[in-house]
Amino acid sequence: MAEYGISVGQHVAVIWDSSSPVEGLKNLVDKIQALVGPESRVSVENIGQLFHSAHAESSFDVVLSGMVPGSVTLHSAEVLAEIARILKPGGRVLLKEPVAVQTGDNNRIKTAARLPTALMLSGLVEVKELKKEPLTPEETQSVQEHLGYQGDDLLSVQMEGKKPNFEVGSSSQLKLSFAKKSASSGKPAVDPTAAKLWTLSANDMDDEGMDLLDSDELLDSEDLKKPDPSSLKAPSCKEAGKKRACKNCTCGLAEELEQKKESLQPKSACGNCYLGDAFRCASCPYMGMPAFKPGEKILLTETNLHDA
């Protein structure tokens, strides 16, 4: 039991599955109980019921999974994450699992390279391989019965991993200071070399060694010509070939169209058009329209004008 590193007073969880021999499980639990002492708790959990055991976070110092002699326990990503959750910060997990030398048809069985990766992805650190050996005849038979694997290329690998010395979701303020502070002012000291790189003085401007461009040479004869005022004006609505005036017309087309529309409006011959239909002539273009005030501006549609 020395290789497990279990000491007196620690809380230990032993995880087993259907492939674990009952007698082997009982012997393992008895040995661990003798190591931790009667005051400590040894929890025995079936891997299928681990999620329903309602263990609080950071409950165990050590978790042993698949360590029962003769067992061939497979650890899913969810199981590894739950083991990491119930471990105390700095706690250790030791597990044993059959692995394939190379990728085969059984996707449940990991390769020797994928197993340590799975442990690290669950949040464990300092993951290392402790032992790798061929399966015993008892384990080979258990693989065939419980995992349905008929190959003979499996190995038994024992791994160790640790939970980081902090809880998942914990936070801490980082005090970062990359600049050296001077003893007198307490302000960050300025590197003279770096300051000189970003300083430009009159002494650095050597007129004889500086090749400066004459700004007048950047202009040609066309740039110096005074522009024609007419070319600076925006084209009018007429020049742009528009039949309607713009929304904010300034060229006079809007007023011209308004005057033209008013010139098409008929003038009253009898002077009674504004009084209503009862006082209007039979051919009055305002027939059917309500009465209006004298001098009020009334615009008729093209249909009314044509009917008139």
Coordinates of C-alpha atoms in Angstrom, one line a residue:
M1 CA 0.0 0.0 0.0
A2 CA 3.0 2.3 0.1
E3 CA 2.6 3.3 -3.5
Y4 CA -0.8 4.8 -2.7
G5 CA 0.7 7.5 -0.4
I6 CA -2.2 7.3 2.0
S7 CA -1.6 8.6 5.6
V8 CA -3.4 8.7 8.9
G9 CA -6.4 11.1 9.1
Q10 CA -7.0 11.4 5.4
H11 CA -10.4 11.0 3.8
V12 CA -10.3 8.4 0.9
A13 CA -12.9 7.4 -1.7
V14 CA -12.7 4.0 -3.4
I15 CA -14.6 3.7 -6.7
W16 CA -15.5 0.3 -8.2
D17 CA -17.6 -1.0 -11.0
S18 CA -19.3 -4.3 -12.0
S19 CA -15.9 -5.8 -13.1
S20 CA -14.5 -5.5 -9.6
P21 CA -14.2 -8.8 -7.7
V22 CA -16.1 -8.5 -4.4
E23 CA -13.4 -10.2 -2.4
G24 CA -10.7 -8.0 -3.9
L25 CA -12.8 -4.8 -3.1
K26 CA -13.3 -5.9 0.5
N27 CA -9.6 -6.5 1.0
L28 CA -8.6 -3.1 -0.5
V29 CA -11.1 -1.2 1.7
D30 CA -9.9 -3.0 4.8
K31 CA -6.2 -2.1 4.1
I32 CA -7.1 1.5 3.4
Q33 CA -9.1 1.7 6.6
A34 CA -6.1 0.4 8.6
L35 CA -3.9 3.1 7.0
V36 CA -6.1 6.1 7.7
G37 CA -7.2 5.0 11.1
P38 CA -10.6 4.5 12.7
E39 CA -11.3 8.2 13.0
S40 CA -11.2 8.8 9.3
R41 CA -13.8 8.0 6.7
V42 CA -13.4 5.6 3.7
S43 CA -16.2 6.0 1.2
V44 CA -16.9 3.2 -1.2
E45 CA -18.8 4.3 -4.4
N46 CA -20.0 2.5 -7.5
I47 CA -18.9 4.4 -10.6
G48 CA -22.4 4.3 -11.9
Q49 CA -23.8 5.9 -8.8
L50 CA -21.0 8.5 -8.2
F51 CA -23.1 11.4 -9.5
H52 CA -26.0 10.5 -7.1
S53 CA -23.8 10.2 -4.0
A54 CA -24.2 13.9 -3.3
H55 CA -20.6 14.4 -2.1
A56 CA -19.7 18.0 -1.5
E57 CA -16.9 19.7 -3.3
S58 CA -13.4 19.2 -1.9
S59 CA -14.4 16.1 0.2
F60 CA -11.5 13.7 -0.2
D61 CA -7.8 13.8 0.1
V62 CA -7.3 10.7 -2.1
V63 CA -9.5 9.0 -4.7
L64 CA -8.8 5.4 -5.8
S65 CA -10.6 4.3 -9.0
G66 CA -10.3 1.0 -10.8
M67 CA -7.6 0.0 -8.3
V68 CA -9.4 -3.2 -7.2
P69 CA -7.2 -6.2 -8.4
G70 CA -8.9 -7.8 -11.4
S71 CA -11.1 -4.8 -12.3
V72 CA -11.1 -3.2 -15.8
T73 CA -12.8 0.1 -15.0
L74 CA -13.2 2.7 -17.8
H75 CA -13.4 6.4 -16.9
S76 CA -15.5 8.7 -19.0
A77 CA -14.9 12.5 -19.2
E78 CA -17.9 13.0 -16.9
V79 CA -16.5 10.6 -14.3
L80 CA -13.1 12.2 -14.3
A81 CA -14.7 15.7 -13.9
E82 CA -16.7 14.5 -10.9
I83 CA -13.6 13.0 -9.4
A84 CA -11.8 16.3 -9.8
R85 CA -14.8 18.1 -8.2
I86 CA -14.9 16.0 -5.0
L87 CA -11.1 16.1 -4.5
K88 CA -9.7 18.7 -2.1
P89 CA -7.3 21.3 -3.5
G90 CA -4.0 19.5 -3.7
G91 CA -5.7 16.1 -3.5
R92 CA -4.6 13.1 -5.5
V93 CA -6.3 10.6 -7.7
L94 CA -4.9 7.2 -8.6
L95 CA -6.7 5.1 -11.2
K96 CA -6.1 2.1 -13.3
E97 CA -7.6 1.5 -16.7
P98 CA -7.1 -0.9 -19.7
V99 CA -5.8 0.9 -22.8
A100 CA -5.2 -0.1 -26.4
V101 CA -1.8 0.1 -28.0
Q102 CA -3.4 1.6 -31.0
T103 CA -6.9 2.9 -32.0
G104 CA -9.3 0.0 -32.6
D105 CA -13.0 -0.6 -33.2
N106 CA -14.0 -0.1 -29.6
N107 CA -14.3 3.6 -29.1
R108 CA -14.9 3.2 -25.3
I109 CA -11.3 2.0 -24.8
K110 CA -8.8 4.8 -24.9
T111 CA -5.2 4.6 -26.2
A112 CA -2.3 5.0 -23.9
A113 CA -1.8 8.5 -25.3
R114 CA -5.4 9.6 -24.8
L115 CA -5.7 8.6 -21.1
P116 CA -3.4 11.3 -19.7
T117 CA -5.0 13.9 -21.9
A118 CA -8.4 12.9 -20.6
L119 CA -7.2 13.5 -17.0
M120 CA -5.7 16.9 -17.8
L121 CA -8.9 18.0 -19.6
S122 CA -10.9 17.2 -16.4
G123 CA -8.8 19.8 -14.5
L124 CA -6.1 17.6 -13.0
V125 CA -2.4 18.6 -13.0
E126 CA 0.9 16.9 -12.6
V127 CA -0.5 13.9 -14.5
K128 CA 1.9 11.0 -14.8
E129 CA 2.0 7.4 -15.6
L130 CA 3.0 5.2 -12.7
K131 CA 2.9 1.7 -14.2
K132 CA 2.2 0.0 -17.5
E133 CA 1.9 -3.8 -17.8
P134 CA 0.1 -6.5 -19.7
L135 CA -3.3 -7.6 -18.5
T136 CA -3.4 -10.5 -16.1
P137 CA -5.5 -13.6 -17.3
E138 CA -8.2 -12.5 -14.8
E139 CA -8.3 -9.0 -16.3
T140 CA -8.3 -10.3 -19.9
Q141 CA -11.3 -12.5 -19.1
S142 CA -13.0 -9.5 -17.4
V143 CA -12.5 -7.3 -20.5
Q144 CA -14.2 -9.9 -22.7
E145 CA -17.1 -10.3 -20.3
H146 CA -17.8 -6.7 -19.3
L147 CA -16.4 -4.6 -22.2
G148 CA -17.0 -7.0 -25.1
Y149 CA -13.4 -6.6 -26.3
Q150 CA -11.9 -9.7 -27.9
G151 CA -8.4 -8.4 -28.8
D152 CA -5.2 -9.2 -27.1
D153 CA -3.4 -5.9 -27.5
L154 CA -4.6 -4.2 -24.3
L155 CA -2.3 -3.0 -21.5
S156 CA -3.1 -2.0 -17.9
V157 CA -2.0 1.5 -17.1
Q158 CA -1.9 3.1 -13.7
M159 CA -2.0 6.9 -13.6
E160 CA -1.8 9.7 -11.0
G161 CA -3.0 13.2 -11.1
K162 CA -3.5 16.1 -8.6
K163 CA -6.1 18.8 -8.2
P164 CA -4.7 22.3 -8.3
N165 CA -4.2 24.1 -5.0
F166 CA -7.3 26.2 -5.6
E167 CA -11.0 25.5 -5.9
V168 CA -12.8 25.7 -9.3
G169 CA -14.2 29.2 -9.8
S170 CA -12.0 30.8 -7.1
S171 CA -10.4 34.2 -7.9
S172 CA -7.5 36.2 -6.6
Q173 CA -6.3 39.7 -7.3
L174 CA -3.0 39.8 -9.2
K175 CA -0.5 42.4 -8.2
L176 CA 1.6 43.1 -11.3
S177 CA 4.5 45.5 -11.3
F178 CA 7.0 45.3 -14.2
A179 CA 8.7 48.6 -13.6
K180 CA 11.4 49.3 -11.1
K181 CA 10.6 52.1 -8.6
S182 CA 13.1 54.7 -7.6
A183 CA 13.9 54.8 -3.8
S184 CA 13.4 58.5 -3.5
S185 CA 10.1 59.3 -5.3
G186 CA 8.5 55.9 -5.3
K187 CA 7.6 56.3 -9.0
P188 CA 8.7 53.8 -11.7
A189 CA 12.3 54.4 -12.7
V190 CA 12.8 55.5 -16.3
D191 CA 15.4 53.6 -18.3
P192 CA 17.7 56.4 -19.7
T193 CA 18.4 54.3 -22.8
A194 CA 14.7 53.9 -23.6
A195 CA 14.0 57.6 -22.8
K196 CA 16.7 58.7 -25.2
L197 CA 15.2 56.7 -28.0
W198 CA 11.9 58.7 -27.8
T199 CA 13.6 62.1 -27.3
L200 CA 14.3 64.5 -30.2
S201 CA 16.2 67.7 -29.5
A202 CA 17.5 70.6 -31.7
N203 CA 20.9 69.0 -31.5
D204 CA 19.6 65.9 -33.3
M205 CA 18.5 68.0 -36.3
D206 CA 21.6 68.2 -38.5
D207 CA 20.5 70.3 -41.4
E208 CA 23.4 69.2 -43.5
G209 CA 22.7 65.5 -42.9
M210 CA 18.9 65.8 -43.3
D211 CA 17.4 65.6 -46.8
L212 CA 14.1 67.6 -46.5
L213 CA 11.6 68.0 -49.2
D214 CA 10.5 71.4 -50.5
S215 CA 6.7 71.6 -50.1
D216 CA 6.4 73.9 -53.2
E217 CA 7.9 71.1 -55.4
L218 CA 5.0 68.9 -54.5
L219 CA 2.6 71.2 -56.5
D220 CA 2.5 71.3 -60.3
S221 CA 1.2 74.1 -62.6
E222 CA -2.4 72.8 -62.6
D223 CA -2.6 73.0 -58.8
L224 CA -1.6 76.7 -58.9
K225 CA -4.5 77.7 -61.3
K226 CA -7.5 79.6 -59.8
P227 CA -10.6 77.5 -60.3
D228 CA -13.5 78.7 -62.4
P229 CA -16.4 79.7 -60.0
S230 CA -19.0 78.0 -62.2
S231 CA -17.2 74.7 -61.8
L232 CA -17.5 74.9 -58.0
K233 CA -21.3 75.0 -58.2
A234 CA -23.4 71.9 -58.0
P235 CA -25.5 71.2 -61.2
S236 CA -29.1 72.5 -61.1
C237 CA -32.1 70.2 -61.3
K238 CA -32.5 71.1 -65.0
E239 CA -28.9 70.5 -65.9
A240 CA -29.1 67.1 -64.2
G241 CA -32.1 66.3 -66.4
K242 CA -34.6 66.1 -63.6
K243 CA -38.4 66.7 -64.1
R244 CA -39.1 67.3 -60.5
A245 CA -37.4 69.6 -58.1
C246 CA -35.2 68.3 -55.3
K247 CA -36.4 68.3 -51.7
N248 CA -34.2 71.3 -50.9
C249 CA -34.2 72.8 -54.3
T250 CA -32.1 76.0 -54.6
C251 CA -31.9 76.4 -58.4
G252 CA -35.4 77.8 -58.8
L253 CA -37.1 74.8 -60.4
A254 CA -39.4 74.3 -57.5
E255 CA -40.7 77.9 -57.8
E256 CA -41.0 77.6 -61.5
L257 CA -43.1 74.4 -61.3
E258 CA -45.3 76.0 -58.6
Q259 CA -46.1 79.0 -60.8
K260 CA -46.8 76.9 -63.7
K261 CA -49.3 74.8 -61.7
E262 CA -51.0 78.0 -60.4
S263 CA -51.3 79.3 -64.0
L264 CA -53.3 76.3 -65.0
Q265 CA -55.9 76.9 -62.3
P266 CA -59.2 78.3 -63.7
K267 CA -60.5 81.7 -62.7
S268 CA -64.1 82.2 -61.7
A269 CA -66.2 83.9 -64.4
C270 CA -69.3 84.5 -62.2
G271 CA -67.5 85.2 -58.9
N272 CA -69.8 82.8 -57.0
C273 CA -67.7 79.6 -57.0
Y274 CA -66.6 80.0 -53.4
L275 CA -70.3 80.0 -52.2
G276 CA -70.9 76.3 -53.0
D277 CA -72.7 74.1 -55.6
A278 CA -76.0 76.0 -55.2
F279 CA -74.4 79.2 -56.6
R280 CA -72.1 77.6 -59.2
C281 CA -72.5 77.3 -63.0
A282 CA -73.2 73.9 -64.5
S283 CA -69.7 73.8 -66.0
C284 CA -68.0 75.1 -62.9
P285 CA -64.7 73.2 -62.3
Y286 CA -65.4 73.5 -58.5
M287 CA -68.6 71.6 -58.8
G288 CA -68.8 69.0 -56.0
M289 CA -66.3 70.7 -53.8
P290 CA -67.2 72.3 -50.5
A291 CA -67.5 76.1 -50.2
F292 CA -64.3 78.1 -49.5
K293 CA -63.4 81.6 -48.4
P294 CA -62.9 84.3 -51.1
G295 CA -59.3 84.5 -52.2
E296 CA -58.5 81.1 -50.6
K297 CA -56.1 79.1 -52.8
I298 CA -57.8 76.0 -54.2
L299 CA -55.8 73.6 -56.3
L300 CA -57.7 71.3 -58.7
T301 CA -56.4 68.0 -59.9
E302 CA -55.8 67.3 -63.6
T303 CA -59.0 65.2 -63.7
N304 CA -61.2 68.2 -62.6
L305 CA -59.5 70.4 -65.2
H306 CA -60.1 68.0 -68.0
D307 CA -63.8 67.5 -67.0
A308 CA -64.2 71.3 -67.0

